[in-house]
Coordinates of C-alpha atoms in Angstrom, one line a residue:
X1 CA 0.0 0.0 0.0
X2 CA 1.7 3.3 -1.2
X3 CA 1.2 6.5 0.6
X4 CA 0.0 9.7 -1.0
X5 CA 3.3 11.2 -0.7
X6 CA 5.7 8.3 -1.3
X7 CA 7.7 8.3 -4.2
X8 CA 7.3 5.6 -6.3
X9 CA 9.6 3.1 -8.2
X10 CA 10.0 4.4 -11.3
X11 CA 9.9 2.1 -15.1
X12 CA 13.4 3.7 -15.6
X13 CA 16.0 1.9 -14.7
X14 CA 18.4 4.7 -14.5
X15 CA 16.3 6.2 -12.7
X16 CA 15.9 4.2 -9.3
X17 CA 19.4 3.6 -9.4
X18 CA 20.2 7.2 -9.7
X19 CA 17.7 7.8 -6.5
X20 CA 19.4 5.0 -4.4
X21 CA 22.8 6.6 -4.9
X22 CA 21.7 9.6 -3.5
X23 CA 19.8 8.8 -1.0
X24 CA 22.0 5.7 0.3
X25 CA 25.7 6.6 1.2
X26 CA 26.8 3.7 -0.5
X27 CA 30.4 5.4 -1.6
X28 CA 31.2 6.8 1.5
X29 CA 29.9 3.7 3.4
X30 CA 31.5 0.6 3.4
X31 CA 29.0 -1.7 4.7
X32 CA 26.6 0.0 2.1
X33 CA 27.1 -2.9 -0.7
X34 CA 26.0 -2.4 -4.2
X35 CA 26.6 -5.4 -6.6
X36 CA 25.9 -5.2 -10.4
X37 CA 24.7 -8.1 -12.4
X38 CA 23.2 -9.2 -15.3
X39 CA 20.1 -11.2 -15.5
X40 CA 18.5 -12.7 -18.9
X41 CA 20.5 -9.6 -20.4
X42 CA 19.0 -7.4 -18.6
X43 CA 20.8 -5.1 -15.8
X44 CA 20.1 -5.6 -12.4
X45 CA 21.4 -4.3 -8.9
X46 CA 22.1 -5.5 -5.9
X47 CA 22.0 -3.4 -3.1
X48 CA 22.1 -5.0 0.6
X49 CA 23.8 -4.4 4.1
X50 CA 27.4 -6.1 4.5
X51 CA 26.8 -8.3 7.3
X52 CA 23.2 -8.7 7.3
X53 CA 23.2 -11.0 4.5
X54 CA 23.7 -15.1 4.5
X55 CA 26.2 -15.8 1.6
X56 CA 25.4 -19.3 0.9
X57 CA 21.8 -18.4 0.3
X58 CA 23.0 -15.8 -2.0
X59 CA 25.3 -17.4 -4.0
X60 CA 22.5 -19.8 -4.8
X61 CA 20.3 -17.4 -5.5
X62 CA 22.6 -15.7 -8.3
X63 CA 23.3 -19.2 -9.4
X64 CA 19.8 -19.5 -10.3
X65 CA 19.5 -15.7 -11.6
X66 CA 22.9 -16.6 -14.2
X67 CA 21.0 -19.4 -15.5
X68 CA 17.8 -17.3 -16.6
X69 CA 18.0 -16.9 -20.7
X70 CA 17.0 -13.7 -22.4
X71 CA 14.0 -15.3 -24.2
X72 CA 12.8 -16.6 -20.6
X73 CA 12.2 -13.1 -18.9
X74 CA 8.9 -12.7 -17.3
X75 CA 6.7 -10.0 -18.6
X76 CA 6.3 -8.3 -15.2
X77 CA 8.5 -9.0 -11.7
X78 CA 5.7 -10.7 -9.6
X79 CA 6.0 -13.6 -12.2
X80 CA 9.7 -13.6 -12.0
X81 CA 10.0 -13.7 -8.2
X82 CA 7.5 -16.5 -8.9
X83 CA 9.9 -18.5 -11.2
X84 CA 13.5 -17.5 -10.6
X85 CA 13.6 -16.8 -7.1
X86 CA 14.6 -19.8 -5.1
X87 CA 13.8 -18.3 -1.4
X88 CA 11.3 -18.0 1.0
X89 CA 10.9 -14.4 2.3
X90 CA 10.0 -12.4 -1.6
X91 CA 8.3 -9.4 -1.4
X92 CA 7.7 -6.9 -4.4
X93 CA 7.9 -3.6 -3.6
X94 CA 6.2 -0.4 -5.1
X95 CA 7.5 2.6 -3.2
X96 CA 11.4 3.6 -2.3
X97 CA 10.6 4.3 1.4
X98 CA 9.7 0.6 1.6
X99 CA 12.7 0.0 -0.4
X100 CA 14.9 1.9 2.1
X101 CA 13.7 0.6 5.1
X102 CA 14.0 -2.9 3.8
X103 CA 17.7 -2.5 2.9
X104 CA 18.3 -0.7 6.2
X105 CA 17.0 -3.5 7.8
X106 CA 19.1 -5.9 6.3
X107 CA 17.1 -7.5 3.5
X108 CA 18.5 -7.7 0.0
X109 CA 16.8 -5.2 -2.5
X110 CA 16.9 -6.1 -6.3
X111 CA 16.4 -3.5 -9.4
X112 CA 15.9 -5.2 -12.6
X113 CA 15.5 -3.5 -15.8
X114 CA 12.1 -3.2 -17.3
X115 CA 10.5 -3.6 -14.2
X116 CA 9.0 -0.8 -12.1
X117 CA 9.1 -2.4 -8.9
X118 CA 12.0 -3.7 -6.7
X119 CA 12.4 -7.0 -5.7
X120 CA 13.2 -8.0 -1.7
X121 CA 15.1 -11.2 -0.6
X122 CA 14.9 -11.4 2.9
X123 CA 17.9 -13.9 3.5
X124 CA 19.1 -11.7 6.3
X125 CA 20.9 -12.7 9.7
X126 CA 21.6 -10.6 12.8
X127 CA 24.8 -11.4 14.7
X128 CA 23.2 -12.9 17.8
X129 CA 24.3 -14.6 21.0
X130 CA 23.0 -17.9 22.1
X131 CA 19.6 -18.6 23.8
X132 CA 21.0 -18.5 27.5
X133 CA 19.3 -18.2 30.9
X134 CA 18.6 -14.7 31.9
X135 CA 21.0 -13.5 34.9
X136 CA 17.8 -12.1 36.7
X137 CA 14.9 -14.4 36.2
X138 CA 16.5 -17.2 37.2
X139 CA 14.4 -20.7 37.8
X140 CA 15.3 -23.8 39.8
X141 CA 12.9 -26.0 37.6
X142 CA 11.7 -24.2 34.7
X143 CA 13.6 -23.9 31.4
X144 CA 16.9 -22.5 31.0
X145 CA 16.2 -20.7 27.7
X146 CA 15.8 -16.6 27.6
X147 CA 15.1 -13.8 25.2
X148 CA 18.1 -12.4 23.3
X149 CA 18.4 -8.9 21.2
X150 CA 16.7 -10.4 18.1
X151 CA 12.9 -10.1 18.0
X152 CA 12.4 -12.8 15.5
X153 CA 14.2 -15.4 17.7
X154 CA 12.3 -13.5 20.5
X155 CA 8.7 -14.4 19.0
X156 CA 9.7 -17.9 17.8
X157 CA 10.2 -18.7 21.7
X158 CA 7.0 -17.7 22.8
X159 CA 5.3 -19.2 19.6
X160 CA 7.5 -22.5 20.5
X161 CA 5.1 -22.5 23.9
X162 CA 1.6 -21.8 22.2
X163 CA 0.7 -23.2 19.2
X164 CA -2.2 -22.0 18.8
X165 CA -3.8 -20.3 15.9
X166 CA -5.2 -17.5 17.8
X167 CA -1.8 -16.0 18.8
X168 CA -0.9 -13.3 17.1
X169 CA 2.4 -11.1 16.9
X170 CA 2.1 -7.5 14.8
X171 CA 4.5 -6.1 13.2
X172 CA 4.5 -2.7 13.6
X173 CA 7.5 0.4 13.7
X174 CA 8.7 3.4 15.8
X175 CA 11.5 6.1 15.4
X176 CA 11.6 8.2 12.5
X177 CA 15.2 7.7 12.6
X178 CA 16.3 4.4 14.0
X179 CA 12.7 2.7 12.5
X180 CA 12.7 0.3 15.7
X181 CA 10.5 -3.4 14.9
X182 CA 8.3 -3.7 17.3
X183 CA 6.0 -6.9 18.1
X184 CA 2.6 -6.8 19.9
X185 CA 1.8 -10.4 21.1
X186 CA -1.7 -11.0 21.9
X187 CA -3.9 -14.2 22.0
X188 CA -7.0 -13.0 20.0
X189 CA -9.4 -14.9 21.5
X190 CA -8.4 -13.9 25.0
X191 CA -7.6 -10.3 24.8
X192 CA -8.9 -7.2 25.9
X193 CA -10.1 -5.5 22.8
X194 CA -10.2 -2.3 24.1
X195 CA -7.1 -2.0 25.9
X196 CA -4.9 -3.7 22.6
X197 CA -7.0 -1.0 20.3
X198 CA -5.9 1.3 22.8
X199 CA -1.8 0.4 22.2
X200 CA -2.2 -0.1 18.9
X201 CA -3.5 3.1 18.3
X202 CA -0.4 5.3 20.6
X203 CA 2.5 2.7 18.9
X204 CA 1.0 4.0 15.1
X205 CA 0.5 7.8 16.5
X206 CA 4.1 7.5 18.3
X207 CA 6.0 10.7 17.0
X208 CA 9.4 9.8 18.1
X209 CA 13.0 10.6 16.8
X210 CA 14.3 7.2 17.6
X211 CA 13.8 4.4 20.2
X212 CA 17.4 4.3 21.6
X213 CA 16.7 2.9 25.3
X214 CA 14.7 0.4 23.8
X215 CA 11.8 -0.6 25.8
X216 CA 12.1 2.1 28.2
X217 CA 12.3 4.6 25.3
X218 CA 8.8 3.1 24.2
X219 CA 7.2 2.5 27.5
X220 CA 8.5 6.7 28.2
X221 CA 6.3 8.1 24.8
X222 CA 3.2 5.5 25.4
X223 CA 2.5 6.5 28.7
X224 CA 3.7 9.8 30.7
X225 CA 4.1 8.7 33.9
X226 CA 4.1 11.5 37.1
X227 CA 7.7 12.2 38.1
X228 CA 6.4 11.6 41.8
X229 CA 5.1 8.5 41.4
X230 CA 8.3 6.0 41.2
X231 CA 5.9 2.5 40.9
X232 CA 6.3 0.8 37.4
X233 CA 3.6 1.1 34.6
X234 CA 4.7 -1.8 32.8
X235 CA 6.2 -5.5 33.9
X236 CA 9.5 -6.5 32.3
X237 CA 10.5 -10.2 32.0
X238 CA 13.3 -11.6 30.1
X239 CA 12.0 -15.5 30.2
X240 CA 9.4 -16.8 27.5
X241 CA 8.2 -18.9 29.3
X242 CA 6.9 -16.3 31.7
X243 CA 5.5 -14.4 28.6
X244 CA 3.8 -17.0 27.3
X245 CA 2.1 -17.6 30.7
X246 CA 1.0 -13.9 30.6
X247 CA -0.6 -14.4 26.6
X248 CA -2.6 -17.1 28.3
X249 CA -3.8 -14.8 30.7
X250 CA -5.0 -12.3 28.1
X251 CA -2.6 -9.9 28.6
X252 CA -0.3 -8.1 25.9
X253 CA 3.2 -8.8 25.4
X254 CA 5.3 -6.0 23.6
X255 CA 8.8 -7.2 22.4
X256 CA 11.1 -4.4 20.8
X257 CA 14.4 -4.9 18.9
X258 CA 17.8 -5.0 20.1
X259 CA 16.2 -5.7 23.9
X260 CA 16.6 -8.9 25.5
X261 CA 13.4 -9.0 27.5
X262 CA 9.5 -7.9 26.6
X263 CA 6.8 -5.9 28.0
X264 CA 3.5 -6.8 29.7
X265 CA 0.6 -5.1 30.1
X266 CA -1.6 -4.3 32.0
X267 CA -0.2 -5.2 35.5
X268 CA -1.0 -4.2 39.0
X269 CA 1.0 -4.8 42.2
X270 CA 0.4 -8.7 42.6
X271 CA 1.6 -9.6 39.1
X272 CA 4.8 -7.4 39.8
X273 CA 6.1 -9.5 42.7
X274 CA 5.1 -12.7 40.7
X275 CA 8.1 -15.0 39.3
X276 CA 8.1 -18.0 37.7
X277 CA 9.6 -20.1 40.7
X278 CA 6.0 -20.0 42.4
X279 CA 4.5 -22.2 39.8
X280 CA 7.5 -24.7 38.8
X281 CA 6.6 -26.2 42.5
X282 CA 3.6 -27.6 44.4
X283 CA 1.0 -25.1 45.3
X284 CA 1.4 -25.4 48.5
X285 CA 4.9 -24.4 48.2
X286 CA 4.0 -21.7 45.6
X287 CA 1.7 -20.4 48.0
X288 CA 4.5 -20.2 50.7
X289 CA 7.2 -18.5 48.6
X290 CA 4.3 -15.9 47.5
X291 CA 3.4 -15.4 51.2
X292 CA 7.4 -15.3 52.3
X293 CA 8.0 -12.8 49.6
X294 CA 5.1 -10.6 50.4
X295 CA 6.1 -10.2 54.2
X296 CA 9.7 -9.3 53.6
X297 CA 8.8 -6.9 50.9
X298 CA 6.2 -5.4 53.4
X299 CA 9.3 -5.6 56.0
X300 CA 11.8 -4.0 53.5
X301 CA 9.5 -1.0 53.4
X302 CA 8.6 -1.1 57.1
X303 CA 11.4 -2.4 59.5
X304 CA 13.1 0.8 59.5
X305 CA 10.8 4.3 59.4
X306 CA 9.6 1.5 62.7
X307 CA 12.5 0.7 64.4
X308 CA 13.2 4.6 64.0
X309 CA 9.6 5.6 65.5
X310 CA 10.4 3.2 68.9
X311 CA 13.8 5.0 68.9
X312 CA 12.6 8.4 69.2
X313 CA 9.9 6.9 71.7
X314 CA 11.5 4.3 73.6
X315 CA 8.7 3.8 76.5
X316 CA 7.3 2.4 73.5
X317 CA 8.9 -0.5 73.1
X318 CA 7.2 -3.6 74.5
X319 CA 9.5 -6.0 77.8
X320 CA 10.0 -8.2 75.5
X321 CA 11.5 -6.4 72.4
X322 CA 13.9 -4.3 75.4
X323 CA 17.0 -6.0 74.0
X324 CA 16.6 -4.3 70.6
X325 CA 16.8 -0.6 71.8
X326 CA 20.3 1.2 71.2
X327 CA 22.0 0.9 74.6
X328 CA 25.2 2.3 73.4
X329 CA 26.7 6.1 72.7
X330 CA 25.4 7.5 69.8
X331 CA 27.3 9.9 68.1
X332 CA 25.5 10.2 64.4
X333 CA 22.0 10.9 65.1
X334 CA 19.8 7.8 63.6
X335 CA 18.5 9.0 60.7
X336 CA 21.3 10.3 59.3
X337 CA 22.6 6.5 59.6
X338 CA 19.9 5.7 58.1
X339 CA 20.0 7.7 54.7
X340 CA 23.7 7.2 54.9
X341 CA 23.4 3.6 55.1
X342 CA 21.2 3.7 52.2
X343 CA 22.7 6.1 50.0
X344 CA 26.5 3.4 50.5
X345 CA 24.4 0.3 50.2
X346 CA 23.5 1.9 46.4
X347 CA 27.3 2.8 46.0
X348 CA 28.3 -0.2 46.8
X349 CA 25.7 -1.9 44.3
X350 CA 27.0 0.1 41.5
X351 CA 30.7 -0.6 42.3
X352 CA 29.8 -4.3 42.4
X353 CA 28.1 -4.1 38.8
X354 CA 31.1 -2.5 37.1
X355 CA 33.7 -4.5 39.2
X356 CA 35.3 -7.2 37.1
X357 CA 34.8 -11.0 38.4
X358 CA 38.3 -11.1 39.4
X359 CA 38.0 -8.6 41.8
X360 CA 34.4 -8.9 42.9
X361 CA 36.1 -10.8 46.4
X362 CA 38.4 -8.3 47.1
X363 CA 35.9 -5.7 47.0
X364 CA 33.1 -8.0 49.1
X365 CA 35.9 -8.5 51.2
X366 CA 36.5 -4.7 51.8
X367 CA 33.1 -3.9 52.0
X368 CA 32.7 -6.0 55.2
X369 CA 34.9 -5.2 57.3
X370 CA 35.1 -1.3 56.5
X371 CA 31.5 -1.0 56.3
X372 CA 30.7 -3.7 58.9
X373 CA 33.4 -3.9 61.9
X374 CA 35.4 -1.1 61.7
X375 CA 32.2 1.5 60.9
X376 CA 30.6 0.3 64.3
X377 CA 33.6 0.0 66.1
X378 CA 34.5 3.7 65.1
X379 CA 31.4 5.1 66.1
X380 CA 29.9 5.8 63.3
X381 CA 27.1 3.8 63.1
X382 CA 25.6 1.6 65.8
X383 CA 25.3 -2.5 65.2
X384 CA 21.5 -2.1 65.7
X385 CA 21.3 0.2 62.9
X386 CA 23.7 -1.6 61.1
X387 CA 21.7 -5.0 61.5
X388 CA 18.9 -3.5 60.8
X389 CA 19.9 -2.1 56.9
X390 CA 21.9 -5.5 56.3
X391 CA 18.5 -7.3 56.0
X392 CA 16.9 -4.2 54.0
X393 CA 20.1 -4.6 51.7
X394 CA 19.4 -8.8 51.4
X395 CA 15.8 -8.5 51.3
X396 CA 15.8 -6.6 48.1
X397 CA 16.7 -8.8 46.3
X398 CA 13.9 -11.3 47.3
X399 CA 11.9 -8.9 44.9
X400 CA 12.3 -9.9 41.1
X401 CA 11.3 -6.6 39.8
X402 CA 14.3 -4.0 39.6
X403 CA 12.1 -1.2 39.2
X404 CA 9.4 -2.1 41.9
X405 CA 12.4 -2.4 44.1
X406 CA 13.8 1.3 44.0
X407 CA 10.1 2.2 44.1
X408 CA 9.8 0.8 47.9
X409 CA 13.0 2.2 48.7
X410 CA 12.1 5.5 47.8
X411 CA 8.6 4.6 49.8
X412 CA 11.1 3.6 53.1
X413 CA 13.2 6.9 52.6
X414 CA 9.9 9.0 52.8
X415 CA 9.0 7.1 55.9
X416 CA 12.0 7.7 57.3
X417 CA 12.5 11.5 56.4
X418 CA 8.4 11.9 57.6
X419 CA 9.2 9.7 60.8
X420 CA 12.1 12.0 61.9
X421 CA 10.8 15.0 61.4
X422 CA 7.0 14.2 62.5
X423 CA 7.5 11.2 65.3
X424 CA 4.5 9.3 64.8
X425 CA 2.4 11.8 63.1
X426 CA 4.8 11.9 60.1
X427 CA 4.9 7.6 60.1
X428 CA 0.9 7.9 59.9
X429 CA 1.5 10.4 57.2
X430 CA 4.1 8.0 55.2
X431 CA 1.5 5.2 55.1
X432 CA -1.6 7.2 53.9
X433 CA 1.1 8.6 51.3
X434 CA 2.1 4.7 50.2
X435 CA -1.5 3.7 49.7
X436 CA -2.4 6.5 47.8
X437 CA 1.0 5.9 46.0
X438 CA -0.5 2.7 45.0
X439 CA -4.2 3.7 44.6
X440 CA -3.8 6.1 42.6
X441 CA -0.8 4.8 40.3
X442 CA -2.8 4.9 36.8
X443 CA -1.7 2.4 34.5
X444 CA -2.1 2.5 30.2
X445 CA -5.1 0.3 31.0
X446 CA -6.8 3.0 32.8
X447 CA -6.8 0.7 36.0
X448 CA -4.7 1.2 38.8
X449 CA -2.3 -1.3 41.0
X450 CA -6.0 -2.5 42.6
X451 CA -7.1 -3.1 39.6
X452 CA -10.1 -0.4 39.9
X453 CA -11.3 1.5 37.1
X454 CA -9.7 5.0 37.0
X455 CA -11.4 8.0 35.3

């Protein structure tokens, strides 16, 4: 389908070649490839993406194309695509942006003369790594296969899982620049019209430079989220098998190129601390590790802005809970060990991501007993305190999703700011705060974490 203001592939030869040199750099680019060839005596150009394309499918493709007499050439190109193509993927197309984006994408565009229409060989291949595990969504039972940077190896896991005739995966683009592929995965049968009308609708009216984040570039221009309200709109999961789980549930599954993990929608709060552990095991044991992971999330959030409040009001604190009170000089006022703590935990999480391997004992190593021993015996922060923040620190990562994660740290640090500043009043304060935090935390759906209709 040609748009109004598309420029057409022209019956001149000369012509279309004469547009692709100017529009491709294909002199001052070297991975810009343009091959000349003759076919049934007739010209022809190829023009294709060094690197992109298989050369053993090509080879036997011009094979065939060098065997084509002069008295055997096809009136029009649909027929010879028909006859003298030996591939797969053919396309004929009518307009140069289609042209363009095709070569850009790595397919292998083909100008004949005599015919006013290009011819497109998708024998394309993306350098790829292999199918491995994801570091984050790990599973002790489930399969050990996860998404990779290519979205065609991307949708062929999750179409592996459901083979079903009613799943379907749109192609559809973004970026006026980088032209990002984007797949919407839905099971047609099981969707929610309205809300997949409703994506559908903001991916096509995107206007976008370019998509260069990926997923969080796209999930940024579909849905403005308020700068004060850290909770995640979308899910993120980098295992298929979790996304195929979620197109069984009706839900939509976005995969973008050149990112290793897809987007679900809609969500709320209980399908955010989901992972794929609780239901590779027993109910009874999924039950428990949902439960377990609930309470230390809630305790995450909680344990401190608390432990803070009985602090400040120590008559508080119930006979048998007398041993936990800080008995010993303290020289750093508590919630400035607090955001402290919190603030070096981060640090030391970001030194730990960009440390080599190699080194990642030495710097555990230091970590300890700087941080640990010699921090408390210096007076800088008391054990309690200290005790306290290790199990914040371990109990993160109990929570599979990053994003949610920061989001109830930020929730704590507002307790704990509120707490100081307010006693009990503030804490009261923090927790209304949360809930509407969560209430009120519209998603592209139009429903909120509860899962109630939002105007």
């Amino acid at each position: 389908m040609i748009k109004k203001n598309e420029k057409k592939v022209s019956s001149l030869f000369e012509e279309n070649i004469a547009y692709m040199e100017q529009v491709l750099p294909v002199k001052d680019s070297f991975d810009i490839v343009r091959r000349d060839i003759e076919i049934g005596g007739r010209a022809a150009v190829f023009y294709f993406i060094d690197g992109f394309t298989k050369d053993e499918s090509m080879l036997k493709i011009m094979d065939s194309f060098f065997g084509v007499k002069e008295e055997d050439m096809p009136v029009d190109a649909t027929t010879f695509a028909r006859r003298y193509v030996p591939y797969v993927e053919v396309d004929v197309l009518q307009s140069f942006d289609e042209v363009l984006r095709n070569v850009l994408s790595g397919a292998t565009c083909l100008f004949i003369s005599g015919y006013e229409v290009c011819i497109a060989i998708d024998c394309r291949t993306y350098p790829a790594r292999s199918v491995d595990e994801p570091d984050k969504d790990k599973s002790l039972r489930g399969s050990r296969d996860g998404f990779v940077e290519t979205i065609v190896f991307n949708t062929a896991l999750i179409r592996r899982r459901i083979r079903d005739p009613h799943l379907v995966m749109e192609m559809v683009e973004a970026g006026q620049t980088s032209r990002t592929d984007i797949a919407v995965c839905y099971m047609k049968d099981r969707v929610d019209q309205a809300l997949l009308d409703n994506l559908m609708k903001r991916i096509k009216s995107l206007e976008i430079d370019d998509l260069r984040m990926n997923q969080q570039s796209l999930a940024d221009a579909l849905f403005k989220r308020k700068w004060f309200n850290p909770f995640p709109k979308f899910k993120f999961t980098e295992r298929p098998d979790t996304s195929a789980a979620c197109l069984l549930e009706g839900k939509v599954v976005i995969l973008v190129d050149n990112s290793p993990s897809a987007m679900i929608l809609p969500t709320s709060i209980l399908d955010m601390v989901e992972e794929a552990n609780d239901y590779y095991f027993p109910t009874i044991t999924g039950v428990y590790l949902k439960f377990s992971r609930a309470l230390i999330t809630i305790g995450t959030v909680f344990l401190t802005p608390l432990y803070l409040l009985f602090m400040q009001n120590v008559d508080w604190v119930p006979d048998m809970f007398q041993f936990t009170i800080v008995r010993e000089p303290v020289y750093v006022p508590l919630i400035w060990q607090f955001l402290i703590l919190e603030l070096a935990i981060d640090g030391l999480r970001l030194a730990a991501l960009n440390t080599p391997s190699m080194l990642s004992t030495p710097l555990s190593v230091i970590a300890g007993l700087v941080m640990g021993e010699f921090s408390v015996s210096s007076g800088w922060f008391n054990s309690e305190i200290m005790l306290g923040m290790a199990f914040v620190a371990v109990a993160n990562y109990t929570q599979p999703n990053f994003e949610l994660g920061y989001a109830l740290k930020f929730m704590r640090l507002m307790l704990l700011v509120l707490t100081a500043c307010l006693n009990w009043i503030g804490f009261a304060v923090g927790c209304i705060l949360i809930v509407c935090f969560l209430a009120f935390n519209k998603t592209l759906s139009g429903r909120n974490y509860l899962n109630v209709k939002l105007n």
